[in-house]
CSV table of C-alpha atoms and ligand atoms in Angstrom, one decimal:
chain,number,residue,atom,x,y,z
E,1,MET,CA,4.8,-19.1,22.9
E,2,ARG,CA,7.1,-20.1,25.7
E,3,ILE,CA,6.2,-18.1,28.8
E,4,ALA,CA,8.2,-18.1,32.0
E,5,VAL,CA,6.4,-16.9,35.1
E,6,ILE,CA,8.7,-15.5,37.8
E,7,ASN,CA,6.7,-15.9,41.0
E,8,GLY,CA,7.7,-13.1,43.4
E,9,SER,CA,5.3,-14.2,46.1
E,10,PRO,CA,6.9,-15.7,49.2
E,11,LYS,CA,3.9,-18.1,49.3
E,12,GLY,CA,5.2,-20.0,46.3
E,13,LYS,CA,2.5,-22.2,44.7
E,14,ASN,CA,0.0,-20.9,47.2
E,15,SER,CA,0.3,-17.4,45.8
E,16,ILE,CA,-3.0,-15.8,44.9
E,17,THR,CA,-1.3,-13.8,42.2
E,18,LEU,CA,0.1,-17.0,40.6
E,19,GLN,CA,-3.5,-18.3,40.1
E,20,THR,CA,-4.0,-15.9,37.3
E,21,SER,CA,-1.1,-17.4,35.3
E,22,ILE,CA,-2.3,-20.9,36.1
E,23,TYR,CA,-5.8,-19.9,34.9
E,24,LEU,CA,-4.3,-18.5,31.7
E,25,SER,CA,-2.2,-21.6,31.1
E,26,LYS,CA,-5.3,-23.7,31.4
E,27,LYS,CA,-7.3,-21.4,29.1
E,28,PHE,CA,-4.6,-21.0,26.4
E,29,THR,CA,-3.2,-24.5,26.1
E,30,GLU,CA,-1.5,-23.6,22.8
E,31,HIS,CA,1.1,-21.7,24.8
E,32,GLU,CA,3.7,-23.3,27.1
E,33,PHE,CA,4.0,-22.0,30.6
E,34,ARG,CA,6.7,-22.6,33.2
E,35,ILE,CA,6.8,-21.3,36.7
E,36,LEU,CA,9.7,-20.4,38.9
E,37,ASN,CA,8.9,-19.9,42.5
E,38,ALA,CA,11.6,-17.3,42.7
E,39,ALA,CA,10.8,-15.6,46.1
E,40,GLN,CA,10.2,-18.9,47.9
E,41,LEU,CA,13.5,-20.4,46.5
E,42,ILE,CA,15.5,-17.2,46.9
E,43,LYS,CA,18.0,-18.7,49.4
E,44,LEU,CA,18.7,-21.5,46.9
E,45,LEU,CA,18.9,-19.1,44.0
E,46,GLU,CA,21.4,-17.0,45.9
E,47,LYS,CA,23.7,-20.1,46.0
E,48,ASP,CA,23.0,-21.3,42.5
E,49,PHE,CA,21.1,-19.2,39.9
E,50,SER,CA,21.3,-21.8,37.1
E,51,ARG,CA,17.7,-22.9,37.6
E,52,ALA,CA,16.5,-19.4,36.9
E,53,GLU,CA,19.0,-19.0,34.1
E,54,GLU,CA,17.7,-22.0,32.3
E,55,ILE,CA,14.0,-21.0,32.4
E,56,LEU,CA,14.8,-17.4,31.5
E,57,GLU,CA,16.9,-18.5,28.5
E,58,TRP,CA,14.1,-20.9,27.4
E,59,ALA,CA,11.4,-18.2,27.5
E,60,GLU,CA,10.1,-15.9,24.9
E,61,ILE,CA,8.0,-13.9,27.3
E,62,VAL,CA,8.9,-13.4,31.0
E,63,VAL,CA,6.0,-12.6,33.3
E,64,PHE,CA,6.9,-10.9,36.6
E,65,SER,CA,4.1,-12.1,38.9
E,66,TYR,CA,4.0,-10.7,42.5
E,67,PRO,CA,1.9,-9.4,45.2
E,68,VAL,CA,2.3,-5.7,46.0
E,69,TYR,CA,4.1,-5.4,49.3
E,70,THR,CA,4.5,-2.0,51.0
E,71,PHE,CA,4.3,0.2,47.8
E,72,LEU,CA,6.6,-2.1,45.9
E,73,ALA,CA,7.3,-5.8,45.1
E,74,PRO,CA,8.3,-8.1,48.0
E,75,TYR,CA,11.8,-8.6,49.3
E,76,GLY,CA,12.1,-11.9,47.3
E,77,MET,CA,11.4,-10.1,44.0
E,78,HIS,CA,14.0,-7.4,44.9
E,79,LYS,CA,16.6,-10.0,45.7
E,80,PHE,CA,15.7,-11.9,42.5
E,81,ILE,CA,16.2,-8.8,40.4
E,82,GLU,CA,19.5,-8.2,42.1
E,83,LEU,CA,20.7,-11.7,41.4
E,84,LEU,CA,19.4,-11.6,37.8
E,85,LYS,CA,21.4,-8.4,37.0
E,86,ALA,CA,24.5,-9.8,38.8
E,87,SER,CA,24.2,-13.0,36.7
E,88,GLY,CA,24.8,-11.1,33.5
E,89,ILE,CA,22.3,-13.1,31.6
E,90,ASP,CA,21.4,-11.3,28.4
E,91,LEU,CA,17.6,-10.9,28.2
E,92,SER,CA,17.7,-7.9,25.9
E,93,GLY,CA,15.1,-8.2,23.1
E,94,LYS,CA,13.0,-10.7,25.0
E,95,TRP,CA,9.4,-9.7,26.0
E,96,ALA,CA,8.4,-9.0,29.5
E,97,THR,CA,5.2,-8.1,31.3
E,98,GLN,CA,3.8,-8.2,34.9
E,99,ILE,CA,0.9,-9.5,36.9
E,100,SER,CA,0.3,-8.2,40.3
E,101,THR,CA,-2.5,-8.6,42.9
E,102,SER,CA,-3.1,-6.3,45.8
E,103,LYS,CA,-5.8,-4.1,47.2
E,104,HIS,CA,-4.7,-1.5,44.7
E,105,PHE,CA,-2.8,0.4,47.5
E,106,TYR,CA,0.1,1.8,45.5
E,107,ASP,CA,0.1,-1.0,42.9
E,108,ILE,CA,1.2,1.6,40.4
E,109,THR,CA,4.5,2.3,42.2
E,110,ALA,CA,5.2,-1.4,42.5
E,111,ALA,CA,4.5,-1.7,38.7
E,112,ALA,CA,6.8,1.2,37.9
E,113,TYR,CA,9.5,-0.4,39.9
E,114,ILE,CA,9.2,-3.6,37.9
E,115,GLU,CA,8.9,-1.7,34.7
E,116,ASP,CA,12.1,0.3,35.4
E,117,ASN,CA,14.0,-2.9,36.0
E,118,ILE,CA,12.6,-4.5,32.8
E,119,ALA,CA,13.9,-1.4,31.0
E,120,ASP,CA,17.4,-1.8,32.6
E,121,LEU,CA,17.4,-5.4,31.3
E,122,GLY,CA,16.8,-4.1,27.7
E,123,MET,CA,13.6,-6.2,27.5
E,124,ARG,CA,10.6,-5.3,25.4
E,125,TYR,CA,7.6,-4.4,27.6
E,126,VAL,CA,3.9,-4.9,27.4
E,127,ASN,CA,1.7,-3.3,30.0
E,128,GLY,CA,0.8,-5.7,32.8
E,129,LEU,CA,-2.4,-6.7,34.7
E,130,LEU,CA,-2.7,-4.9,38.0
E,131,ALA,CA,-5.5,-6.9,39.6
E,132,ASP,CA,-7.3,-6.8,42.9
E,133,MET,CA,-6.6,-10.0,45.0
E,134,ASP,CA,-10.1,-11.2,44.5
E,135,ASP,CA,-10.5,-10.3,40.8
E,136,LEU,CA,-10.0,-13.8,39.4
E,137,LEU,CA,-12.9,-15.1,41.4
E,138,THR,CA,-15.2,-12.7,39.6
E,139,GLU,CA,-16.4,-13.0,36.0
E,140,ARG,CA,-15.2,-9.5,35.2
E,141,GLY,CA,-11.8,-10.3,36.7
E,142,ARG,CA,-11.5,-13.4,34.5
E,143,GLU,CA,-12.5,-11.5,31.4
E,144,GLU,CA,-9.9,-8.8,32.2
E,145,ALA,CA,-7.2,-11.5,32.7
E,146,VAL,CA,-8.1,-13.1,29.4
E,147,GLY,CA,-8.2,-9.7,27.7
E,148,PHE,CA,-4.8,-8.9,29.1
E,149,PHE,CA,-3.4,-12.1,27.8
E,150,LYS,CA,-4.8,-11.7,24.3
E,151,TYR,CA,-3.4,-8.2,24.3
E,152,LEU,CA,0.0,-9.4,25.4
E,153,VAL,CA,0.2,-12.1,22.7
E,154,SER,CA,-1.1,-9.8,20.0
E,155,MET,CA,1.5,-7.0,20.9
E,156,VAL,CA,4.3,-9.6,21.0
E,157,GLU,CA,3.3,-11.0,17.6
E,158,SER,CA,3.0,-7.6,16.1
E,159,GLY,CA,6.2,-6.3,17.8
E,160,VAL,CA,4.5,-3.3,19.5
E,161,GLU,CA,6.0,-2.2,22.8
E,162,ASP,CA,4.3,-0.3,25.6
E,163,ARG,CA,7.5,1.2,26.9
E,164,ILE,CA,7.1,4.5,28.8
E,165,VAL,CA,10.1,6.6,28.0
E,166,ARG,CA,12.0,7.5,31.2
E,167,HIS,CA,14.6,10.1,31.1
E,168,ARG,CA,17.8,8.9,32.8
E,169,SER,CA,21.4,9.8,32.5
E,170,GLY,CA,22.1,6.1,32.4
E,171,GLY,CA,25.6,6.8,33.7
E,172,THR,CA,27.0,5.4,36.9
E,173,HIS,CA,26.4,7.4,40.0
E,174,THR,CA,29.4,9.6,41.0
E,175,PRO,CA,28.7,10.8,44.6
E,176,LYS,CA,29.8,14.2,45.9
E,177,LEU,CA,31.2,13.4,49.2
E,178,ALA,CA,29.8,15.2,52.3
E,179,THR,CA,32.1,17.0,54.6
E,180,ILE,CA,32.2,15.7,58.2
E,181,PRO,CA,32.4,18.5,60.8
E,182,THR,CA,35.2,18.1,63.2
E,183,GLU,CA,33.0,19.1,66.1
E,184,ALA,CA,29.6,17.8,66.8
E,185,LYS,CA,26.9,20.1,68.1
E,186,PRO,CA,25.8,19.0,71.6
E,187,GLY,CA,23.1,16.4,71.5
E,188,CYS,CA,19.9,17.6,73.2
E,189,GLU,CA,17.3,15.2,74.6
E,190,LYS,CA,15.5,13.8,71.6
E,191,ASP,CA,15.7,10.3,70.1
E,192,ILE,CA,16.5,10.3,66.4
E,193,VAL,CA,16.8,6.8,64.9
E,194,ILE,CA,18.8,6.5,61.7
E,195,ILE,CA,17.9,3.2,60.0
E,196,THR,CA,20.4,1.9,57.5
E,197,ASP,CA,21.2,-1.4,55.9
E,198,GLY,CA,24.8,-2.3,56.7
E,199,ASP,CA,28.1,-0.9,57.8
E,200,GLN,CA,28.4,2.5,56.1
E,201,THR,CA,32.0,3.2,57.1
E,202,ASP,CA,34.0,4.6,54.1
E,203,THR,CA,30.9,5.1,52.0
E,204,SER,CA,29.4,8.3,50.7
E,205,LEU,CA,26.2,7.4,52.6
E,206,GLY,CA,28.3,7.0,55.8
E,207,ARG,CA,29.7,10.5,55.4
E,208,MET,CA,26.2,11.9,55.0
E,209,ILE,CA,25.1,10.0,58.1
E,210,ALA,CA,28.2,11.4,60.0
E,211,ARG,CA,27.4,15.0,58.9
E,212,PHE,CA,23.8,14.6,59.9
E,213,GLN,CA,24.8,13.2,63.4
E,214,ALA,CA,27.3,16.1,63.9
E,215,ASN,CA,25.0,18.9,62.8
E,216,ILE,CA,21.5,17.9,64.0
E,217,GLY,CA,22.1,18.9,67.6
E,218,TYR,CA,20.0,16.1,69.1
E,219,LYS,CA,20.9,12.6,70.2
E,220,THR,CA,20.9,10.0,67.4
E,221,ARG,CA,21.3,6.3,67.3
E,222,ILE,CA,22.0,4.1,64.3
E,223,VAL,CA,19.9,0.9,63.7
E,224,ASP,CA,21.7,-1.3,61.2
E,225,ILE,CA,19.2,-3.7,59.7
E,226,SER,CA,21.9,-6.2,58.9
E,227,LYS,CA,22.6,-6.6,62.6
E,228,LEU,CA,19.0,-7.0,63.7
E,229,GLY,CA,19.1,-10.8,63.2
E,230,LEU,CA,16.1,-10.9,60.9
E,231,LEU,CA,15.4,-14.5,60.0
E,232,GLY,CA,13.8,-13.7,56.6
E,233,GLY,CA,11.3,-11.6,54.7
E,234,CYS,CA,7.6,-11.5,55.4
E,235,ILE,CA,6.0,-14.8,54.3
E,236,GLY,CA,2.5,-13.2,53.9
E,237,CYS,CA,0.9,-15.6,56.4
E,238,PHE,CA,-1.3,-12.9,58.0
E,239,ALA,CA,-0.9,-14.4,61.4
E,240,CYS,CA,0.1,-11.0,62.7
E,241,ALA,CA,-3.2,-9.6,61.5
E,242,VAL,CA,-4.9,-11.5,64.2
E,243,SER,CA,-2.3,-11.6,67.0
E,244,SER,CA,-0.1,-8.6,66.1
E,245,LYS,CA,2.8,-11.1,66.6
E,246,CYS,CA,5.0,-12.2,63.8
E,247,VAL,CA,5.6,-15.9,63.3
E,248,TYR,CA,9.4,-15.4,63.1
E,249,PRO,CA,10.9,-15.9,66.5
E,250,ASP,CA,13.5,-13.1,65.9
E,251,GLY,CA,11.8,-10.6,68.2
E,252,PHE,CA,11.5,-8.0,65.4
E,253,ASP,CA,7.9,-7.1,66.2
E,254,SER,CA,8.6,-6.1,69.8
E,255,TYR,CA,11.8,-4.3,68.7
E,256,LEU,CA,9.8,-2.3,66.2
E,257,ARG,CA,7.3,-1.3,68.8
E,258,GLU,CA,9.7,-0.6,71.7
E,259,SER,CA,12.7,0.8,69.9
E,260,ILE,CA,11.7,2.3,66.6
E,261,GLN,CA,8.2,3.6,66.8
E,262,THR,CA,9.0,5.3,70.1
E,263,ALA,CA,11.5,7.6,68.5
E,264,ASP,CA,11.0,11.3,68.0
E,265,ALA,CA,12.1,11.2,64.4
E,266,ILE,CA,13.2,8.5,61.9
E,267,VAL,CA,15.8,9.0,59.2
E,268,TYR,CA,16.2,6.3,56.6
E,269,ALA,CA,19.6,6.0,55.1
E,270,PHE,CA,20.2,3.9,52.0
E,271,SER,CA,21.9,3.7,48.6
E,272,ILE,CA,19.6,3.4,45.6
E,273,LYS,CA,19.6,-0.2,44.2
E,274,ASP,CA,17.6,-1.2,41.2
E,275,HIS,CA,15.3,1.8,41.5
E,276,SER,CA,14.5,0.9,45.1
E,277,MET,CA,16.1,0.9,48.5
E,278,GLY,CA,17.7,-2.5,48.1
E,279,PRO,CA,16.6,-6.0,49.2
E,280,LEU,CA,17.6,-5.8,52.9
E,281,PHE,CA,15.8,-2.5,53.4
E,282,LYS,CA,12.8,-4.1,51.6
E,283,MET,CA,12.9,-7.0,54.0
E,284,TYR,CA,12.8,-4.6,56.9
E,285,ASP,CA,9.8,-2.7,55.3
E,286,ASP,CA,7.9,-5.9,54.6
E,287,ARG,CA,8.4,-7.1,58.1
E,288,ASN,CA,6.8,-3.8,59.3
E,289,PHE,CA,3.6,-5.5,58.2
E,290,CYS,CA,3.4,-6.9,61.8
E,291,ASN,CA,2.2,-3.4,62.7
E,292,GLY,CA,-0.8,-3.9,60.4
E,293,HIS,CA,-2.2,-0.7,58.9
E,294,ARG,CA,-2.0,1.4,61.9
E,295,THR,CA,-0.5,4.9,61.5
E,296,VAL,CA,1.2,4.9,64.9
E,297,THR,CA,3.8,7.5,64.1
E,298,VAL,CA,1.5,10.3,63.1
E,299,GLY,CA,3.2,13.7,63.4
E,300,MET,CA,6.7,12.3,63.6
E,301,PRO,CA,9.2,14.0,61.3
E,302,ILE,CA,10.7,11.6,58.7
E,303,GLY,CA,13.9,12.2,56.7
E,304,TYR,CA,16.0,10.4,54.2
E,305,LEU,CA,19.7,10.3,53.5
E,306,ILE,CA,20.1,8.8,50.0
E,307,SER,CA,23.1,7.9,48.0
E,308,GLY,CA,22.3,7.7,44.3
E,309,ASP,CA,20.7,9.7,41.5
E,310,TYR,CA,17.5,10.3,43.4
E,311,SER,CA,16.4,13.1,41.2
E,312,GLU,CA,16.2,10.7,38.3
E,313,GLU,CA,14.1,8.2,40.2
E,314,ASP,CA,10.6,9.5,39.7
E,315,ASN,CA,9.0,6.4,41.2
E,316,LEU,CA,11.2,6.2,44.2
E,317,ARG,CA,10.4,9.9,44.9
E,318,THR,CA,6.7,9.0,44.8
E,319,VAL,CA,7.2,6.2,47.2
E,320,VAL,CA,9.1,8.4,49.6
E,321,GLU,CA,6.5,11.1,49.5
E,322,ALA,CA,3.5,8.8,49.6
E,323,ARG,CA,4.9,6.8,52.6
E,324,ALA,CA,5.2,10.0,54.6
E,325,SER,CA,1.7,11.2,53.6
E,326,VAL,CA,0.0,7.9,54.4
E,327,GLY,CA,1.7,7.9,57.8
E,328,HIS,CA,0.8,11.6,58.2
E,329,ASN,CA,4.4,12.4,58.9
E,330,PHE,CA,6.3,15.5,58.1
E,331,LEU,CA,8.7,14.6,55.3
E,332,ALA,CA,11.5,16.8,56.6
E,333,GLY,CA,13.7,16.3,53.6
E,334,VAL,CA,15.7,14.0,51.4
E,335,ALA,CA,19.4,14.7,51.4
E,336,THR,CA,21.3,13.2,48.5
E,337,ASP,CA,24.9,13.0,47.4
E,338,GLU,CA,24.1,14.1,43.8
E,339,ASP,CA,25.1,17.8,43.9
E,340,ASP,CA,25.2,19.2,47.4
E,341,PRO,CA,25.3,16.6,50.2
E,342,ASP,CA,26.4,19.2,52.8
E,343,GLY,CA,23.6,21.6,51.9
E,344,THR,CA,20.9,19.0,51.7
E,345,VAL,CA,22.0,17.3,54.9
E,346,ASP,CA,22.0,20.6,56.8
E,347,ALA,CA,18.6,21.5,55.4
E,348,LEU,CA,17.3,18.2,56.7
E,349,CYS,CA,18.7,19.0,60.1
E,350,ALA,CA,17.1,22.5,60.1
E,351,ARG,CA,13.7,21.1,59.1
E,352,ILE,CA,13.8,18.4,61.8
E,353,SER,CA,14.8,21.0,64.4
E,354,TYR,CA,11.9,23.2,63.2
E,355,ALA,CA,9.5,20.3,63.4
E,356,PHE,CA,10.6,19.5,67.0
E,357,SER,CA,10.3,23.1,68.2
E,358,GLU,CA,7.0,24.0,66.4
E,359,GLY,CA,5.4,20.6,66.1
E,360,TYR,CA,4.9,21.2,62.4
E,361,VAL,CA,2.8,18.6,60.6
E,362,PRO,CA,1.4,19.5,57.1
E,363,PRO,CA,-1.9,18.0,56.0
E,364,GLN,CA,-2.0,14.7,54.1
E,365,SER,CA,-2.1,15.0,50.3
E,366,PHE,CA,-3.9,12.7,47.9
E,367,TYR,CA,-1.3,10.1,48.5
E,368,GLY,CA,-2.3,9.8,52.2
E,369,VAL,CA,-5.9,10.6,52.0
E,370,GLY,CA,-6.5,8.3,49.0
E,371,GLY,CA,-4.4,5.5,50.5
E,372,LEU,CA,-6.1,5.6,53.8
E,373,LYS,CA,-9.6,5.4,52.2
E,374,ILE,CA,-8.5,2.0,50.7
E,375,PHE,CA,-7.3,0.9,54.1
E,376,ARG,CA,-10.4,2.1,55.8
E,377,ASP,CA,-12.7,0.0,53.5
E,378,LEU,CA,-10.3,-3.0,53.8
E,379,ILE,CA,-10.1,-3.0,57.5
E,380,TYR,CA,-13.8,-2.4,58.0
E,381,GLU,CA,-14.5,-5.4,55.8
E,382,MET,CA,-11.9,-7.6,57.5
E,383,ARG,CA,-12.5,-6.3,61.0
E,384,GLY,CA,-13.3,-9.7,62.3
E,385,MET,CA,-9.7,-10.8,61.6
E,386,MET,CA,-7.7,-7.5,61.7
E,387,ARG,CA,-8.8,-6.8,65.2
E,388,ALA,CA,-6.0,-4.5,66.3
E,389,ASP,CA,-6.3,-2.4,63.1
E,390,HIS,CA,-10.1,-2.2,63.6
E,391,LYS,CA,-9.7,-1.0,67.2
E,392,PHE,CA,-7.2,1.6,66.1
E,393,TYR,CA,-9.4,2.8,63.2
E,394,LYS,CA,-12.5,3.1,65.4
E,395,LYS,CA,-10.6,4.9,68.2
E,396,ASN,CA,-9.0,7.4,65.8
E,397,GLY,CA,-12.1,8.1,63.7
E,398,PHE,CA,-10.8,6.6,60.5
E,399,TYR,CA,-14.3,5.2,59.7
E,400,ASP,CA,-15.4,8.4,58.1
E,401,PHE,CA,-17.8,6.7,55.7
E,402,PRO,CA,-19.8,9.5,54.0
E,403,GLN,CA,-23.1,7.9,54.9
E,404,LYS,CA,-22.5,8.8,58.5
E,405,LYS,CA,-22.5,12.6,57.8
E,406,TRP,CA,-26.3,12.7,57.8
E,407,ALA,CA,-26.7,16.5,58.3
E,408,ARG,CA,-24.5,17.3,55.3
E,409,SER,CA,-26.2,14.6,53.2
E,410,TYR,CA,-29.7,16.0,53.9
E,411,MET,CA,-28.4,19.5,53.3
E,412,MET,CA,-27.2,18.5,49.9
E,413,TYR,CA,-30.7,17.0,49.1
E,414,LEU,CA,-32.1,20.4,49.9
E,415,VAL,CA,-29.5,22.2,47.7
E,416,GLY,CA,-30.1,19.6,44.9
E,417,PHE,CA,-33.9,20.3,45.1
E,418,LEU,CA,-33.4,24.1,45.0
E,419,LEU,CA,-31.0,24.0,42.1
E,420,GLY,CA,-33.2,21.5,40.3
E,421,ASN,CA,-36.0,24.0,40.1
E,422,GLU,CA,-35.6,26.5,37.3
E,423,LYS,CA,-37.4,29.3,39.1
E,424,LEU,CA,-35.6,28.9,42.3
E,425,ARG,CA,-32.3,28.6,40.5
E,426,ARG,CA,-32.8,31.9,38.8
E,427,LYS,CA,-33.7,33.5,42.2
E,428,ILE,CA,-30.7,32.3,44.0
E,429,LYS,CA,-28.4,32.9,41.0
E,430,GLY,CA,-25.0,34.2,42.2
E,431,LYS,CA,-25.9,33.5,45.9
E,432,MET,CA,-24.5,30.0,45.9
E,433,ASN,CA,-20.9,31.0,46.2
E,434,GLU,CA,-21.7,33.6,48.8
E,435,GLY,CA,-23.6,30.9,50.7
E,436,MET,CA,-20.6,28.7,50.7
E,437,LEU,CA,-18.5,31.4,52.1
E,438,MET,CA,-20.8,32.0,55.1
E,439,PRO,CA,-18.9,29.7,57.4
E,440,TYR,CA,-15.7,31.5,56.6
E,441,VAL,CA,-17.3,34.9,57.3
E,442,LYS,CA,-18.4,33.5,60.7
E,443,LEU,CA,-14.9,32.1,61.3
E,444,PHE,CA,-13.2,35.5,60.7
E,445,ARG,CA,-15.8,37.2,62.9
E,446,ARG,CA,-15.1,34.7,65.7
E,447,GLU,CA,-11.3,34.8,65.4
E,448,PHE,CA,-10.7,38.4,64.4
E,449,GLY,CA,-13.9,40.2,65.5
E,450,GLU,CA,-14.4,41.4,61.9
E,451,ASP,CA,-17.5,43.5,61.2
E,452,LYS,CA,-20.5,41.8,59.7
E,453,LYS,CA,-20.4,44.0,56.6
E,454,GLN,CA,-16.7,43.4,56.0
E,455,LYS,CA,-16.0,41.0,53.2
H,1,FMN,C1,3.8,-7.6,53.9
H,1,FMN,C2,2.7,-7.3,53.1
H,1,FMN,C3,2.6,-6.0,52.5
H,1,FMN,C4,1.5,-5.7,51.6
H,1,FMN,N1,1.5,-4.5,51.1
H,1,FMN,C5,0.4,-4.2,50.3
H,1,FMN,C6,0.4,-2.9,49.6
H,1,FMN,O1,1.3,-2.0,49.7
H,1,FMN,N2,-0.7,-2.6,48.8
H,1,FMN,C7,-1.7,-3.5,48.6
H,1,FMN,O2,-2.6,-3.2,47.9
H,1,FMN,N3,-1.7,-4.7,49.2
H,1,FMN,C8,-0.6,-5.1,50.0
H,1,FMN,N4,-0.6,-6.3,50.6
H,1,FMN,C9,-1.6,-7.3,50.2
H,1,FMN,C10,-1.1,-8.3,49.1
H,1,FMN,O3,-0.7,-7.5,48.0
H,1,FMN,C11,-2.2,-9.2,48.6
H,1,FMN,O4,-2.7,-9.9,49.7
H,1,FMN,C12,-1.8,-10.1,47.5
H,1,FMN,O5,-2.9,-10.4,46.7
H,1,FMN,C13,-1.2,-11.4,48.0
H,1,FMN,O6,-0.7,-12.1,46.9
H,1,FMN,P1,0.0,-13.5,46.9
H,1,FMN,O7,-0.9,-14.5,47.5
H,1,FMN,O8,0.3,-13.8,45.5
H,1,FMN,O9,1.2,-13.3,47.8
H,1,FMN,C14,0.4,-6.7,51.4
H,1,FMN,C15,0.5,-7.9,52.0
H,1,FMN,C16,1.6,-8.2,52.9
H,1,FMN,C17,1.6,-9.6,53.5
């Protein structure tokens, strides 16, 4: 079979993810592989897409190969997908799959983003390989890669797709335009940063931004990513992991620390593009990697102004919610121009104001707790290199490894021993739940002075 590998890693041939395709090409020599270093060549492809066109037309199977970058695929892959759709090449009916490597932190949202775009292109999909970055160096990882490839070929040969049916209207987005109040509420002393990706004058998004600015009642400022002078997307060099400094001399790392992370609230404003926030926004997000894995904005309210059919974008909604939970931020709302831009913008204003006055921060959900456990283990293992992250995790008690909770662990041995004994188990029957409630009884007594016998 003719297999085109679209390499979405900015590292080009040095991509770890790409090594899996190279391994498979050496193992299965009966198939023909061609690689396009799409992300690395993105500037060239922007000018002339014919190189990509030729390889895509040649292929029977297209493999989207990429590292997971901040919940999704890297900027280069976003841009490639944008260019691919704009080129009008007809890939419908061809087969597609994906290979990603990562530390499994939100590899599923990245995969769903790719899958949604494959669906847009009318391609036939076979589930991909979502590997850990070190997997290919293990025997099990190689077996899984080989297993994946055999599965892929078999499914293609037998014409069986793995497509997950997504419910979409499929129509073009028709925004409901927000009303812009003629008078703005006076702006009290708070710093709300609205991050957007271009001049929004005369756009539906621009109207939502204007309404938000008029009604929030606090000072706001707009940061237009297109005017930040970013020299490019993250190149995955990891230099910042050691020095906290980005190799790009465009000053973004300092700007992020001194002008964005210092804000009282951040509102992201974008139009949905290819099931994501668009390439430029993705470039901004990827470049945030210079901050490492440090949750430096804990407690800060976060909001979104989104133009597009957000309610149909399950995966994007997960990304938005998960990002807030990982950062332990209050997701103060997502205003959209689907049905009620005025109402949703005003609701966002109300929730941000509430968060400011009450300091409201809900607990992290599985998205945040689970995500940070992955980071915790990763940073601990790489503490020699990721020094700033390690210092931050130590200082903020992120290293909550279970083995450190000695008292609880020994207590559980005791409980295990008691419950393991038939006689004792019968004796304490029914008392277990009561025992677990003891700390709560004590709490209520302490806080509300409740009587001992009160239940
Ligand atoms: C900017 C940036 C963002 C990343 N974001 C994630 C992430 O969200 N989840 C994850 O598990 N790994 C993340 N990683 C780690 C990469 O996915 C991982 O190192 C990958 O194997 C690199 O593959 P490559 O060599 O093919 O580029 C990130 C790395 C970088 C540089």
